[in-house]
């Protein structure tokens, strides 16, 4: 794959939605890619082309169209697996990253329930009273609430690495709270709110020293920097298509092959079965075992097109691009009276910057920005405990992708500069 | 609809100088309402006296729209009947759910200033937060205040 020369300005034209004019006749300045990214025309075309030419039920039927649909779906899997340097068979398609994380939690619950009923289960997946699960205080709710639920149902305890008020992780606590009763250690690769990269090597090491599973939430890393799944140290990785220029409704779950092969099924039905009688069913090997129902073929094809597009830009170049924008954003915002940029002391942001404006609630800041056509996220960013740890009710978050430019940062800064004046 | 149209001076005034802020005794019911999407929070206490809303006291953290709406509500409904509150609530809901197509009922008085918010679907919940909280508190207060003891012989 040849990497092309590009800038934010040059790729903008690839994204149809970015030419929209918003209320007050302002051109759109889209700074909310951490929530969801915009899609290049090639992704939209790929999805459309699938429906126009190859749509049939994959893995069902022996007619030509079904063969084509199956081929399209499976080669998309292969393409996306290659993007994270993984084997095809170790990539599961789900409906979202949130579902991927829930799938892991429910697989553990199922193993626990089955084990309690006398069925031999891989002990790594069985969670007993007195076991614990370790996360951090800055996790997105999708990588927190499923673990809370799992603990409530199994009698395990949730432990976490705290965040200090300067956004730093009290990482030394990790080796205190991970012990021989730890079943899962999980953390974000990149924080969706503070934007920085976590020291995942330490989390992996702590988990593996005690034989726990290390689960990685890679939603904010895979879209913005090169990620080689087998080298992260993770046993399972969740990420989502719609945050990486792909369609909504598709999530990914990568797992080390032997983990996926040993993990109990969660969602069952057609496709994932091997043999079915009224009395019992047996199941396919992974990844098929975790993909019940007619697959989201068009979305998989769209995601493969997104992968191809990203590879044409080069993920190292993408990382450099968004890091530079993030730093430029911090520099510009820091010049404005009353603005407090909230970064982690641990590391510089990759592609998202959170900030507050003195005396003005983030929701109101967001409204002024909206009036100028600038789209940011305001609120707790699905990381409510992090807000409390930082001592703020909410923040404003600007996030960057391949199509953002220094002009976008300037538009943001100009808009933020008029906030305090408006609210007097 | 401009920013000035939504954040009318009246709203900004109430935001800067909120009426009724600070939790007070006595009260008959206390509720805690949150906008889960953005984190606006309100704690509201309501004290009833002979069918009248004698006091509305509150505290909270949130955007200018949510805080100003709560302030204006406290201003308009204190020392008025609960029936008056419900009348205002219905009128306010009609405007808020009307996407800017519904003209405010004159009984809303100052609260008509929130008309602009109705065009911004994401902010309607902010404007409604206080009203929903007070409705909840009034309902709870009424259910505890009703004396269900039967008449007893010999009572003066």
Coordinates of C-alpha atoms in Angstrom, one line a residue:
Chain A
X1 CA 0.0 0.0 0.0
X2 CA 1.6 3.2 -1.1
X3 CA 1.2 6.0 1.4
X4 CA 0.2 9.3 -0.3
X5 CA 1.2 12.8 0.6
X6 CA -1.7 14.6 2.3
X7 CA -2.8 17.4 4.6
X8 CA -6.0 18.0 6.5
X9 CA -7.0 20.4 3.8
X10 CA -6.3 18.0 1.0
X11 CA -8.3 15.1 2.5
X12 CA -11.3 17.3 3.5
X13 CA -12.8 17.0 0.0
X14 CA -13.0 13.2 0.5
X15 CA -15.6 13.7 3.2
X16 CA -19.0 14.8 1.7
X17 CA -20.5 15.9 5.0
X18 CA -17.8 18.4 5.8
X19 CA -19.1 20.8 3.2
X20 CA -22.3 21.4 5.1
X21 CA -23.3 24.9 6.2
X22 CA -24.9 25.0 9.7
X23 CA -27.3 27.4 11.4
X24 CA -26.3 31.1 11.2
X25 CA -24.9 30.2 7.8
X26 CA -21.6 29.0 9.3
X27 CA -19.5 26.3 7.6
X28 CA -19.2 23.2 9.7
X29 CA -16.1 22.9 11.9
X30 CA -16.3 19.3 13.1
X31 CA -14.4 18.7 16.2
X32 CA -16.2 15.7 17.7
X33 CA -14.6 12.7 16.0
X34 CA -13.9 11.1 19.3
X35 CA -17.7 10.7 19.5
X36 CA -18.0 9.6 15.9
X37 CA -16.0 10.2 12.8
X38 CA -17.1 11.4 9.4
X39 CA -16.9 9.0 6.5
X40 CA -15.0 9.4 3.2
X41 CA -16.9 8.9 0.0
X42 CA -15.0 5.6 -0.7
X43 CA -16.6 4.1 2.5
X44 CA -20.1 5.3 1.5
X45 CA -19.5 4.0 -2.1
X46 CA -18.3 0.6 -0.9
X47 CA -21.3 0.1 1.3
X48 CA -23.7 1.2 -1.4
X49 CA -22.0 -1.0 -4.0
X50 CA -22.4 -4.0 -1.8
X51 CA -26.1 -3.4 -1.6
X52 CA -26.4 -2.6 -5.3
X53 CA -24.4 -5.6 -6.6
X54 CA -23.5 -8.3 -4.0
X55 CA -26.2 -8.3 -1.3
X56 CA -27.3 -11.7 -0.2
X57 CA -27.2 -13.6 3.1
X58 CA -23.5 -14.5 3.7
X59 CA -22.8 -18.0 4.9
X60 CA -26.2 -19.1 3.9
X61 CA -27.2 -20.5 0.6
X62 CA -25.2 -21.9 -2.3
X63 CA -26.2 -19.5 -5.1
X64 CA -23.7 -17.1 -6.8
X65 CA -24.9 -14.1 -5.0
X66 CA -24.5 -15.8 -1.6
X67 CA -21.0 -16.8 -2.6
X68 CA -20.2 -13.2 -3.5
X69 CA -21.7 -11.8 -0.2
X70 CA -19.7 -14.4 1.8
X71 CA -16.6 -13.5 -0.1
X72 CA -17.1 -9.8 0.5
X73 CA -17.7 -10.3 4.2
X74 CA -14.8 -12.6 4.8
X75 CA -12.3 -10.6 2.8
X76 CA -13.4 -7.6 4.8
X77 CA -12.6 -9.5 7.9
X78 CA -9.2 -10.3 6.5
X79 CA -8.5 -6.7 5.5
X80 CA -9.5 -5.3 8.9
X81 CA -7.5 -8.0 10.7
X82 CA -4.4 -7.0 8.7
X83 CA -4.9 -3.4 9.8
X84 CA -4.1 -4.4 13.4
X85 CA -1.5 -7.0 12.3
X86 CA -3.8 -9.9 13.4
X87 CA -4.8 -13.2 12.0
X88 CA -8.2 -13.3 10.2
X89 CA -9.6 -16.0 12.5
X90 CA -8.9 -13.9 15.6
X91 CA -11.2 -11.0 14.6
X92 CA -14.9 -11.1 15.6
X93 CA -17.5 -8.7 14.2
X94 CA -19.9 -7.4 16.8
X95 CA -22.4 -4.5 16.7
X96 CA -20.2 -2.1 18.5
X97 CA -17.2 -1.8 20.8
X98 CA -19.6 -1.5 23.7
X99 CA -21.1 -4.8 22.7
X100 CA -17.6 -6.3 22.4
X101 CA -16.8 -5.4 26.0
X102 CA -20.2 -6.6 27.2
X103 CA -19.6 -9.9 25.2
X104 CA -16.4 -10.5 27.2
X105 CA -18.2 -9.8 30.5
X106 CA -21.1 -12.0 29.6
X107 CA -18.8 -14.8 28.4
X108 CA -17.2 -14.8 31.9
X109 CA -20.6 -14.8 33.5
X110 CA -21.7 -17.7 31.4
X111 CA -18.5 -19.7 32.3
X112 CA -19.2 -18.9 36.0
X113 CA -22.8 -20.1 35.8
X114 CA -22.0 -23.2 33.8
X115 CA -19.2 -24.0 36.3
X116 CA -21.6 -23.7 39.2
X117 CA -23.8 -26.2 37.5
X118 CA -21.0 -28.7 37.3
X119 CA -19.8 -28.1 33.7
X120 CA -16.0 -28.0 33.4
X121 CA -15.0 -24.6 32.2
X122 CA -11.6 -23.0 31.5
X123 CA -10.8 -21.5 35.0
X124 CA -9.6 -18.3 33.5
X125 CA -13.2 -17.4 32.7
X126 CA -14.8 -18.5 36.0
X127 CA -15.3 -15.5 38.4
X128 CA -15.9 -16.5 42.0
X129 CA -17.0 -14.7 45.2
X130 CA -13.9 -13.0 46.5
X131 CA -12.2 -12.6 43.1
X132 CA -11.6 -9.1 41.7
X133 CA -11.6 -7.1 38.5
X134 CA -9.3 -4.2 38.1
X135 CA -10.0 -1.1 35.9
X136 CA -9.1 2.6 36.1
X137 CA -11.0 5.7 37.2
X138 CA -10.9 7.2 33.8
X139 CA -12.6 4.5 31.8
X140 CA -15.5 5.1 29.4
X141 CA -18.7 3.7 30.9
X142 CA -18.6 0.9 28.3
X143 CA -15.4 -0.3 30.0
X144 CA -16.7 0.2 33.5
X145 CA -20.4 -0.7 33.8
X146 CA -20.2 -4.2 32.3
X147 CA -17.5 -5.0 34.9
X148 CA -19.7 -3.6 37.7
X149 CA -22.5 -5.8 36.5
X150 CA -20.3 -8.8 36.4
X151 CA -19.1 -8.2 39.9
X152 CA -22.6 -7.8 41.2
X153 CA -23.6 -11.1 39.7
X154 CA -20.6 -13.1 40.7
X155 CA -19.7 -11.7 44.1
X156 CA -16.3 -10.4 42.8
X157 CA -15.1 -6.9 43.8
X158 CA -14.3 -4.1 41.5
X159 CA -11.0 -2.3 42.1
X160 CA -9.5 0.6 40.2
X161 CA -6.4 2.7 39.7
X162 CA -7.4 6.1 40.9
X163 CA -6.9 9.4 38.9
X164 CA -5.5 12.4 40.7
X165 CA -6.9 15.9 40.2
X166 CA -4.2 16.7 37.7
X167 CA -5.4 13.8 35.5
X168 CA -2.6 11.5 36.3
X169 CA -3.0 7.8 37.0
X170 CA -1.8 6.7 40.4
X171 CA -0.1 3.8 38.5
X172 CA 1.8 2.6 41.5
X173 CA -1.5 1.5 43.0
X174 CA -1.8 -1.1 40.2
X175 CA 0.6 -3.7 41.6
X176 CA -1.1 -3.3 45.0
X177 CA -4.6 -4.0 43.8
X178 CA -3.8 -6.8 41.2
X179 CA -3.3 -10.1 43.1
X180 CA -3.9 -13.8 42.7
X181 CA -7.7 -13.3 42.9
X182 CA -7.7 -10.9 39.9
X183 CA -9.5 -12.3 36.9
X184 CA -9.5 -9.3 34.6
X185 CA -7.5 -6.2 34.2
X186 CA -8.9 -3.7 31.8
X187 CA -8.0 -0.2 30.7
X188 CA -8.3 2.2 27.8
X189 CA -5.4 2.5 25.3
X190 CA -6.1 6.2 24.9
X191 CA -8.4 8.2 27.2
X192 CA -11.5 9.5 25.4
X193 CA -11.6 12.6 27.6
X194 CA -8.0 13.6 28.4
X195 CA -6.7 12.2 25.1
X196 CA -3.5 10.7 26.4
X197 CA -2.1 7.2 26.0
X198 CA -2.0 4.9 29.0
X199 CA 1.0 2.8 30.0
X200 CA -0.7 -0.4 28.8
X201 CA 2.6 -2.4 29.1
X202 CA 2.3 -2.1 32.9
X203 CA -1.3 -3.2 32.9
X204 CA -0.4 -6.2 30.7
X205 CA 2.5 -7.2 32.9
X206 CA 0.5 -6.9 36.1
X207 CA -2.3 -9.0 34.6
X208 CA -0.1 -11.7 33.3
X209 CA 2.0 -12.0 36.4
X210 CA -1.2 -13.3 38.2
X211 CA -2.7 -15.1 35.2
X212 CA -5.5 -12.6 34.7
X213 CA -7.0 -11.6 31.4
X214 CA -5.9 -8.2 30.0
X215 CA -8.7 -6.5 28.1
X216 CA -7.9 -3.4 26.1
X217 CA -10.4 -0.7 25.1
X218 CA -8.8 0.5 21.8
X219 CA -11.6 2.8 20.6
X220 CA -9.5 5.9 20.6
X221 CA -6.2 4.4 19.6
X222 CA -6.9 2.2 16.5
X223 CA -8.3 5.2 14.5
X224 CA -5.4 7.4 15.3
X225 CA -2.1 5.5 15.5
X226 CA -0.6 2.2 14.4
X227 CA -1.8 -0.7 16.6
X228 CA -0.4 -4.2 16.3
X229 CA -2.8 -6.3 18.3
X230 CA -0.5 -9.2 19.2
X231 CA 2.2 -6.7 20.4
X232 CA -0.1 -4.8 22.9
X233 CA 0.1 -7.6 25.5
X234 CA -3.7 -7.7 25.5
X235 CA -5.7 -10.9 25.5
X236 CA -8.8 -9.2 24.1
X237 CA -9.2 -5.9 22.3
X238 CA -12.4 -3.9 21.6
X239 CA -12.7 -1.1 19.0
X240 CA -15.3 0.3 16.7
X241 CA -15.7 1.0 13.1
X242 CA -17.6 4.3 13.3
X243 CA -14.8 6.0 15.2
X244 CA -12.3 5.0 12.4
X245 CA -14.1 6.5 9.4
X246 CA -16.3 3.4 9.0
X247 CA -20.0 2.8 9.3
X248 CA -22.0 2.8 12.4
X249 CA -23.4 -0.5 13.8
X250 CA -20.1 -2.5 13.6
X251 CA -17.8 -3.3 16.4
X252 CA -14.6 -5.4 16.5
X253 CA -13.3 -7.8 19.0
X254 CA -9.8 -9.2 18.6
X255 CA -8.6 -12.0 20.9
X256 CA -5.6 -14.2 21.2
X257 CA -6.7 -17.3 19.2
X258 CA -6.5 -19.7 22.2
X259 CA -8.6 -17.3 24.3
X260 CA -11.3 -17.0 21.7
X261 CA -11.3 -20.7 21.2
X262 CA -11.8 -21.3 24.9
X263 CA -14.3 -18.5 25.6
X264 CA -17.9 -19.6 26.1
X265 CA -20.6 -18.4 23.7
X266 CA -22.8 -15.4 24.6
X267 CA -25.3 -14.5 21.9
X268 CA -26.6 -17.6 20.2
X269 CA -28.8 -18.5 17.2
X270 CA -28.2 -19.1 13.6
X271 CA -24.7 -19.1 11.9
X272 CA -22.7 -19.7 15.0
X273 CA -24.0 -23.3 15.4
X274 CA -22.3 -26.5 14.2
X275 CA -25.1 -29.0 14.9
X276 CA -28.6 -28.5 16.2
X277 CA -31.2 -30.9 17.7
X278 CA -34.1 -30.0 19.9
X279 CA -32.1 -31.3 22.9
X280 CA -28.8 -29.5 22.4
X281 CA -26.6 -27.6 20.0
X282 CA -22.9 -27.5 19.4
X283 CA -21.0 -24.5 18.2
X284 CA -18.6 -23.3 15.5
X285 CA -15.0 -22.5 16.2
X286 CA -14.1 -18.8 16.7
X287 CA -14.7 -16.3 15.3
X288 CA -18.0 -17.6 13.9
X289 CA -19.0 -18.8 17.3
X290 CA -19.5 -15.2 18.4
X291 CA -21.5 -14.1 15.3
X292 CA -25.1 -15.2 15.4
X293 CA -27.6 -14.1 12.8
X294 CA -27.2 -12.7 9.3
X295 CA -24.0 -10.7 9.4
X296 CA -23.6 -7.0 9.0
X297 CA -22.0 -7.5 5.7
X298 CA -22.4 -4.0 4.2
X299 CA -20.9 -2.5 7.3
X300 CA -18.0 -4.9 7.3
X301 CA -17.3 -4.0 3.6
X302 CA -17.6 -0.3 4.5
X303 CA -15.1 -0.8 7.4
X304 CA -12.6 -2.5 5.1
X305 CA -12.9 0.5 2.8
X306 CA -12.2 2.7 5.8
X307 CA -9.1 0.6 6.6
X308 CA -7.9 0.9 3.0
X309 CA -8.4 4.7 3.1
X310 CA -6.5 5.0 6.4
X311 CA -3.7 2.8 5.1
X312 CA -3.3 5.1 2.1
X313 CA -2.7 7.9 4.5
X314 CA -0.3 5.9 6.7
X315 CA -1.1 5.5 10.4
X316 CA 2.2 7.0 11.5
X317 CA 1.3 10.1 9.5
X318 CA -2.2 10.1 10.9
X319 CA -0.8 10.0 14.4
X320 CA 1.6 12.8 13.7
X321 CA -1.3 14.8 12.2
X322 CA -3.7 14.5 15.1
X323 CA -1.0 15.0 17.8
X324 CA 0.1 18.2 16.1
X325 CA -3.4 19.5 16.0
X326 CA -4.0 18.6 19.6
X327 CA -0.8 20.5 20.7
X328 CA -1.7 23.4 18.5
X329 CA -5.2 23.4 20.1
X330 CA -3.7 23.4 23.6
X331 CA -1.4 26.3 22.6
X332 CA -4.2 28.4 21.2
X333 CA -6.7 27.8 24.0
X334 CA -4.1 28.5 26.7
X335 CA -3.8 32.1 25.4
X336 CA -7.5 32.8 26.2
X337 CA -8.3 34.4 29.5
X338 CA -10.3 32.1 31.7
X339 CA -9.7 28.9 29.8
X340 CA -8.3 26.0 31.6
X341 CA -7.0 23.1 29.4
X342 CA -7.3 19.8 31.2
X343 CA -4.6 17.4 30.1
X344 CA -3.1 14.5 32.0
X345 CA 0.3 15.1 33.6
X346 CA 1.2 11.6 32.4
X347 CA 1.4 12.3 28.7
X348 CA 0.4 14.6 25.8
X349 CA -2.9 14.1 24.1
X350 CA -3.1 12.0 20.9
X351 CA -6.3 13.5 19.4
X352 CA -8.6 15.0 22.0
X353 CA -8.3 18.1 24.2
X354 CA -10.6 18.8 27.2
X355 CA -11.0 22.3 28.6
X356 CA -13.3 24.5 30.8
X357 CA -14.1 28.2 30.7
X358 CA -14.1 29.9 34.1
X359 CA -17.6 30.7 35.3
X360 CA -19.4 29.3 32.2
X361 CA -20.9 25.8 32.3
X362 CA -19.6 23.6 29.4
X363 CA -23.1 23.2 28.1
X364 CA -23.3 27.0 27.5
X365 CA -19.8 27.1 26.1
X366 CA -20.9 24.4 23.6
X367 CA -23.9 26.5 22.6
X368 CA -21.7 29.5 21.7
X369 CA -19.5 27.3 19.7
X370 CA -22.5 25.8 18.0
X371 CA -23.6 29.3 17.0
X372 CA -20.3 29.6 15.2
X373 CA -20.7 26.2 13.4
X374 CA -18.1 24.5 15.7
X375 CA -19.2 21.1 16.9
X376 CA -17.6 19.8 20.1
X377 CA -18.8 17.6 22.8
X378 CA -19.8 18.9 26.2
X379 CA -20.7 17.0 29.3
X380 CA -19.2 14.0 31.1
X381 CA -18.1 12.2 27.9
X382 CA -19.4 8.9 29.3
X383 CA -16.7 9.1 31.9
X384 CA -18.6 10.5 34.9
X385 CA -16.2 9.1 37.6
X386 CA -13.3 10.9 35.8
X387 CA -15.1 14.2 36.0
X388 CA -15.5 13.7 39.8
X389 CA -11.9 12.8 40.2
X390 CA -10.9 16.0 38.3
X391 CA -13.3 18.0 40.4
X392 CA -15.3 19.3 37.5
X393 CA -19.0 18.8 36.7
X394 CA -18.2 18.5 33.0
X395 CA -15.8 19.6 30.3
X396 CA -15.7 20.8 26.7
X397 CA -13.9 18.4 24.4
X398 CA -12.5 19.1 21.0
X399 CA -11.2 16.0 19.1
X400 CA -9.4 15.7 15.9
X401 CA -9.2 13.4 12.9
X402 CA -7.5 13.3 9.5
X403 CA -9.8 15.9 8.0
X404 CA -9.1 18.6 10.6
X405 CA -6.8 21.5 10.0
X406 CA -5.1 24.4 11.8
X407 CA -8.0 26.6 10.5
X408 CA -10.4 24.4 12.5
X409 CA -8.3 25.1 15.6
X410 CA -8.4 28.8 14.8
X411 CA -12.2 28.7 14.5
X412 CA -12.5 26.9 17.8
X413 CA -10.2 29.4 19.5
X414 CA -12.0 32.5 18.1
X415 CA -15.3 31.0 19.3
X416 CA -14.1 30.2 22.7
X417 CA -12.6 33.7 23.0
X418 CA -16.1 35.2 22.8
X419 CA -17.7 33.0 25.4
X420 CA -16.9 34.9 28.5
X421 CA -17.9 38.2 26.9
X422 CA -21.3 36.8 26.0
X423 CA -22.1 35.6 29.5
X424 CA -20.6 38.7 31.1
Chain B
X1 CA -32.7 31.8 16.0
X2 CA -29.6 33.5 17.3
X3 CA -27.7 32.9 20.5
X4 CA -29.2 36.1 21.8
X5 CA -32.6 34.7 21.0
X6 CA -32.0 31.7 23.3
X7 CA -30.1 33.4 26.0
X8 CA -32.3 36.4 26.5
X9 CA -31.2 39.0 29.0
X10 CA -33.9 37.8 31.4
X11 CA -32.5 34.3 31.4
X12 CA -28.9 35.6 32.0
X13 CA -30.2 37.7 34.9
X14 CA -31.8 34.7 36.6
X15 CA -28.6 32.8 36.0
X16 CA -26.4 35.5 37.6
X17 CA -28.9 36.2 40.5
X18 CA -30.9 33.0 41.1
X19 CA -34.1 33.2 43.0
X20 CA -34.7 30.7 45.8
X21 CA -31.2 29.2 45.7
X22 CA -30.0 27.5 48.9
X23 CA -31.7 24.6 50.6
X24 CA -34.1 25.7 53.4
X25 CA -36.3 24.2 56.2
X26 CA -39.1 23.4 56.6
X27 CA -39.8 21.2 53.7
X28 CA -42.2 18.4 52.9
X29 CA -40.3 16.7 50.1
X30 CA -36.8 16.7 48.6
X31 CA -35.9 15.4 45.2
X32 CA -32.7 15.1 43.2
X33 CA -32.9 15.2 39.4
X34 CA -30.1 14.9 36.9
X35 CA -29.7 15.3 33.2
X36 CA -27.8 12.1 32.5
X37 CA -26.4 13.3 29.1
X38 CA -24.7 16.4 30.4
X39 CA -24.5 16.3 34.1
X40 CA -26.9 19.2 35.1
X41 CA -28.1 18.4 38.6
X42 CA -30.8 19.9 40.8
X43 CA -31.8 19.2 44.4
X44 CA -35.2 20.7 45.1
X45 CA -37.2 21.1 48.3
X46 CA -40.8 22.0 48.4
X47 CA -42.8 23.1 51.4
X48 CA -46.6 23.1 51.1
X49 CA -49.1 25.0 53.4
X50 CA -52.8 24.7 52.9
X51 CA -52.7 23.8 49.3
X52 CA -50.1 26.5 48.5
X53 CA -46.5 26.1 47.6
X54 CA -45.1 28.0 50.5
X55 CA -41.4 27.6 49.6
X56 CA -39.3 26.2 46.8
X57 CA -35.6 26.0 47.8
X58 CA -33.0 24.4 45.6
X59 CA -29.3 23.9 44.9
X60 CA -27.5 22.6 41.9
X61 CA -24.8 22.6 39.3
X62 CA -25.5 23.1 35.7
X63 CA -25.8 25.2 32.6
X64 CA -27.3 28.7 32.5
X65 CA -30.5 27.4 30.9
X66 CA -31.2 24.8 33.6
X67 CA -30.3 27.1 36.5
X68 CA -32.2 30.1 35.1
X69 CA -35.3 28.0 34.5
X70 CA -35.2 26.8 38.1
X71 CA -34.8 30.3 39.4
X72 CA -37.7 31.6 37.3
X73 CA -39.9 28.8 38.4
X74 CA -39.1 29.4 42.1
X75 CA -39.9 33.1 41.5
X76 CA -43.2 32.5 39.8
X77 CA -44.6 29.6 41.8
X78 CA -43.7 30.4 45.4
X79 CA -46.8 31.5 47.4
X80 CA -49.1 30.3 44.7
X81 CA -51.4 27.3 44.7
X82 CA -50.3 23.9 43.5
X83 CA -53.0 24.2 40.9
X84 CA -51.4 27.3 39.6
X85 CA -48.0 25.5 39.3
X86 CA -49.6 22.6 37.3
X87 CA -51.2 25.1 35.0
X88 CA -47.9 26.8 34.4
X89 CA -46.2 23.4 34.0
X90 CA -48.6 22.4 31.2
X91 CA -48.1 25.7 29.4
X92 CA -44.3 25.4 29.7
X93 CA -44.3 21.9 28.4
X94 CA -46.4 22.9 25.5
X95 CA -43.9 25.5 24.5
X96 CA -40.8 23.3 25.1
X97 CA -42.2 20.4 23.0
X98 CA -43.4 22.7 20.3
X99 CA -40.1 23.1 18.4
X100 CA -40.6 26.8 18.3
X101 CA -44.0 26.6 16.6
X102 CA -46.1 27.1 19.8
X103 CA -46.5 30.6 21.1
X104 CA -46.2 30.8 24.9
X105 CA -49.4 31.1 26.8
X106 CA -49.6 34.6 28.5
X107 CA -49.9 33.0 31.9
X108 CA -46.2 32.0 31.6
X109 CA -45.2 35.6 32.0
X110 CA -41.4 35.8 32.2
X111 CA -41.0 32.1 31.5
X112 CA -41.9 32.9 27.9
X113 CA -38.3 34.0 27.6
X114 CA -37.4 30.3 27.2
X115 CA -39.3 30.2 23.9
X116 CA -36.0 30.3 22.0
X117 CA -34.8 27.1 23.7
X118 CA -37.5 25.1 22.1
X119 CA -35.7 25.3 18.8
X120 CA -32.7 23.6 20.2
X121 CA -33.7 20.0 20.9
X122 CA -30.6 19.3 22.9
X123 CA -31.4 22.1 25.4
X124 CA -35.1 21.4 26.1
X125 CA -34.2 18.9 28.8
X126 CA -32.1 21.7 30.5
X127 CA -35.0 24.1 30.6
X128 CA -37.4 21.3 31.9
X129 CA -35.1 19.9 34.6
X130 CA -36.3 22.2 37.3
X131 CA -40.0 21.9 36.4
X132 CA -39.8 18.1 36.4
X133 CA -38.1 18.2 39.8
X134 CA -40.7 20.6 41.3
X135 CA -43.5 18.4 39.9
X136 CA -41.9 15.4 41.4
X137 CA -41.4 17.1 44.8
X138 CA -45.0 18.5 44.9
X139 CA -46.4 15.1 44.1
X140 CA -44.4 13.5 46.9
X141 CA -45.2 16.3 49.3
X142 CA -49.0 15.9 48.6
X143 CA -48.8 12.2 49.2
X144 CA -47.3 12.6 52.7
X145 CA -49.4 15.6 53.7
X146 CA -52.8 13.9 53.2
X147 CA -54.0 12.8 56.7
X148 CA -55.4 9.3 56.3
X149 CA -56.3 8.8 60.0
X150 CA -60.1 8.1 60.5
X151 CA -62.1 10.5 62.6
X152 CA -62.0 9.4 66.2
X153 CA -64.7 9.8 68.8
X154 CA -64.0 12.2 71.5
X155 CA -61.5 14.4 69.6
X156 CA -62.0 18.1 70.0

